[in-house]
């Protein structure tokens, strides 16, 4: 299972946000069993003046993916950002960061994942 936290300095319109979630979920589910996905939009006043049109995907998951699976996901998520926002945001792109953990390095509801038999 994975948890995805997304930080964006691109402000999505409501219809764009819906499409962004649908396409992102489709791309991520090819590689990970998604548990949750959260989008945090950074307002302009909290950005550096020259901040690029970038969406940062932090994927927290066990380390069970091949390099090629990760390459494909990086490309797919970049395509999502370009498709949803590229028409109005110059240099719109995705930055994807994989944060791997083992069952003894994560927990939920007060119980270590290893004790759930999740990993």
mmCIF file of C-alpha atoms in Angstrom:
data_model
loop_
_atom_site.group_PDB
_atom_site.id
_atom_site.type_symbol
_atom_site.label_atom_id
_atom_site.label_comp_id
_atom_site.label_asym_id
_atom_site.label_seq_id
_atom_site.Cartn_x
_atom_site.Cartn_y
_atom_site.Cartn_z
ATOM 1 C CA UNK A 1 0.000 0.000 0.000
ATOM 2 C CA UNK A 2 1.096 3.550 -0.510
ATOM 3 C CA UNK A 3 0.360 7.018 0.698
ATOM 4 C CA UNK A 4 0.803 9.894 -1.744
ATOM 5 C CA UNK A 5 1.298 13.479 -0.646
ATOM 6 C CA UNK A 6 1.309 16.071 -3.417
ATOM 7 C CA UNK A 7 2.564 19.639 -3.074
ATOM 8 C CA UNK A 8 1.700 21.923 -5.966
ATOM 9 C CA UNK A 9 2.587 25.504 -6.748
ATOM 10 C CA UNK A 10 0.040 25.253 -9.556
ATOM 11 C CA UNK A 11 -3.470 26.275 -8.491
ATOM 12 C CA UNK A 12 -5.905 23.875 -10.130
ATOM 13 C CA UNK A 13 -9.387 24.943 -11.133
ATOM 14 C CA UNK A 14 -12.147 22.626 -9.797
ATOM 15 C CA UNK A 15 -12.524 20.683 -13.064
ATOM 16 C CA UNK A 16 -8.746 20.471 -13.470
ATOM 17 C CA UNK A 17 -8.416 19.153 -9.918
ATOM 18 C CA UNK A 18 -10.966 16.416 -10.591
ATOM 19 C CA UNK A 19 -9.133 15.387 -13.764
ATOM 20 C CA UNK A 20 -5.776 15.626 -11.976
ATOM 21 C CA UNK A 21 -6.911 13.212 -9.240
ATOM 22 C CA UNK A 22 -8.440 10.762 -11.731
ATOM 23 C CA UNK A 23 -5.376 10.660 -13.978
ATOM 24 C CA UNK A 24 -2.902 10.604 -11.070
ATOM 25 C CA UNK A 25 -4.748 7.741 -9.404
ATOM 26 C CA UNK A 26 -4.786 5.778 -12.665
ATOM 27 C CA UNK A 27 -1.042 6.268 -13.145
ATOM 28 C CA UNK A 28 -0.127 5.458 -9.539
ATOM 29 C CA UNK A 29 -2.365 2.375 -9.357
ATOM 30 C CA UNK A 30 -0.369 0.783 -12.199
ATOM 31 C CA UNK A 31 2.606 0.663 -9.846
ATOM 32 C CA UNK A 32 1.248 0.849 -6.283
ATOM 33 C CA UNK A 33 -1.809 -0.178 -4.324
ATOM 34 C CA UNK A 34 -2.870 3.315 -3.280
ATOM 35 C CA UNK A 35 -4.097 3.861 0.260
ATOM 36 C CA UNK A 36 -4.514 7.640 0.224
ATOM 37 C CA UNK A 37 -3.697 10.687 -1.876
ATOM 38 C CA UNK A 38 -3.612 14.273 -0.599
ATOM 39 C CA UNK A 39 -3.065 17.480 -2.571
ATOM 40 C CA UNK A 40 -1.664 20.569 -0.884
ATOM 41 C CA UNK A 41 -1.732 23.661 -3.076
ATOM 42 C CA UNK A 42 0.864 26.271 -2.106
ATOM 43 C CA UNK A 43 -0.508 29.827 -2.398
ATOM 44 C CA UNK A 44 1.583 32.327 -4.406
ATOM 45 C CA UNK A 45 2.543 34.324 -1.312
ATOM 46 C CA UNK A 46 4.264 31.203 0.063
ATOM 47 C CA UNK A 47 6.354 30.625 -3.065
ATOM 48 C CA UNK A 48 9.660 32.000 -4.228
ATOM 49 C CA UNK A 49 9.094 34.572 -6.988
ATOM 50 C CA UNK A 50 10.682 32.360 -9.656
ATOM 51 C CA UNK A 51 9.182 29.058 -8.518
ATOM 52 C CA UNK A 52 8.594 26.803 -11.533
ATOM 53 C CA UNK A 53 5.223 25.265 -12.425
ATOM 54 C CA UNK A 54 5.974 22.064 -10.581
ATOM 55 C CA UNK A 55 3.887 19.447 -8.816
ATOM 56 C CA UNK A 56 5.826 17.390 -6.248
ATOM 57 C CA UNK A 57 4.657 13.821 -5.685
ATOM 58 C CA UNK A 58 5.956 12.122 -2.532
ATOM 59 C CA UNK A 59 5.111 8.414 -2.694
ATOM 60 C CA UNK A 60 5.499 6.558 0.596
ATOM 61 C CA UNK A 61 5.520 2.797 -0.020
ATOM 62 C CA UNK A 62 7.428 -0.434 0.552
ATOM 63 C CA UNK A 63 10.498 -0.877 -1.696
ATOM 64 C CA UNK A 64 9.104 -3.463 -4.096
ATOM 65 C CA UNK A 65 9.193 -1.667 -7.467
ATOM 66 C CA UNK A 66 11.721 -2.074 -10.262
ATOM 67 C CA UNK A 67 13.655 0.849 -11.707
ATOM 68 C CA UNK A 68 11.634 0.535 -14.917
ATOM 69 C CA UNK A 69 8.318 0.661 -13.017
ATOM 70 C CA UNK A 70 9.474 3.837 -11.286
ATOM 71 C CA UNK A 71 10.707 5.368 -14.572
ATOM 72 C CA UNK A 72 7.322 4.684 -16.143
ATOM 73 C CA UNK A 73 5.465 6.227 -13.207
ATOM 74 C CA UNK A 74 7.676 9.338 -13.275
ATOM 75 C CA UNK A 75 6.899 9.779 -16.988
ATOM 76 C CA UNK A 76 3.177 9.067 -16.497
ATOM 77 C CA UNK A 77 2.834 11.623 -13.673
ATOM 78 C CA UNK A 78 4.708 14.234 -15.699
ATOM 79 C CA UNK A 79 2.264 13.586 -18.547
ATOM 80 C CA UNK A 80 -0.645 14.074 -16.112
ATOM 81 C CA UNK A 81 0.631 17.480 -14.994
ATOM 82 C CA UNK A 82 1.250 18.580 -18.579
ATOM 83 C CA UNK A 83 -2.182 17.366 -19.716
ATOM 84 C CA UNK A 84 -4.060 19.053 -16.879
ATOM 85 C CA UNK A 85 -2.147 22.327 -16.523
ATOM 86 C CA UNK A 86 0.304 22.576 -19.417
ATOM 87 C CA UNK A 87 -2.072 24.651 -21.519
ATOM 88 C CA UNK A 88 -1.886 27.549 -19.046
ATOM 89 C CA UNK A 89 1.276 26.986 -16.973
ATOM 90 C CA UNK A 90 4.632 27.368 -18.688
ATOM 91 C CA UNK A 91 7.041 24.521 -17.914
ATOM 92 C CA UNK A 92 4.404 22.553 -15.985
ATOM 93 C CA UNK A 93 6.043 19.346 -14.780
ATOM 94 C CA UNK A 94 6.098 16.683 -12.096
ATOM 95 C CA UNK A 95 8.835 15.969 -9.578
ATOM 96 C CA UNK A 96 8.432 12.448 -8.166
ATOM 97 C CA UNK A 97 10.123 11.318 -4.976
ATOM 98 C CA UNK A 98 9.896 7.733 -3.742
ATOM 99 C CA UNK A 99 10.126 7.356 0.040
ATOM 100 C CA UNK A 100 10.475 3.664 0.780
ATOM 101 C CA UNK A 101 9.898 2.008 4.118
ATOM 102 C CA UNK A 102 9.674 -1.506 5.481
ATOM 103 C CA UNK A 103 6.880 -2.885 7.652
ATOM 104 C CA UNK A 104 8.792 -2.083 10.817
ATOM 105 C CA UNK A 105 9.189 1.564 9.737
ATOM 106 C CA UNK A 106 5.509 2.486 9.465
ATOM 107 C CA UNK A 107 2.240 2.034 11.295
ATOM 108 C CA UNK A 108 -1.357 3.127 11.385
ATOM 109 C CA UNK A 109 -3.965 3.239 14.120
ATOM 110 C CA UNK A 110 -1.341 2.626 16.775
ATOM 111 C CA UNK A 111 -0.125 -0.646 15.220
ATOM 112 C CA UNK A 112 3.086 -1.276 13.274
ATOM 113 C CA UNK A 113 2.443 -2.449 9.722
ATOM 114 C CA UNK A 114 4.620 -5.491 10.346
ATOM 115 C CA UNK A 115 2.211 -6.567 13.105
ATOM 116 C CA UNK A 116 -0.724 -6.305 10.664
ATOM 117 C CA UNK A 117 1.056 -8.676 8.294
ATOM 118 C CA UNK A 118 0.896 -5.954 5.637
ATOM 119 C CA UNK A 119 4.555 -6.393 4.616
#
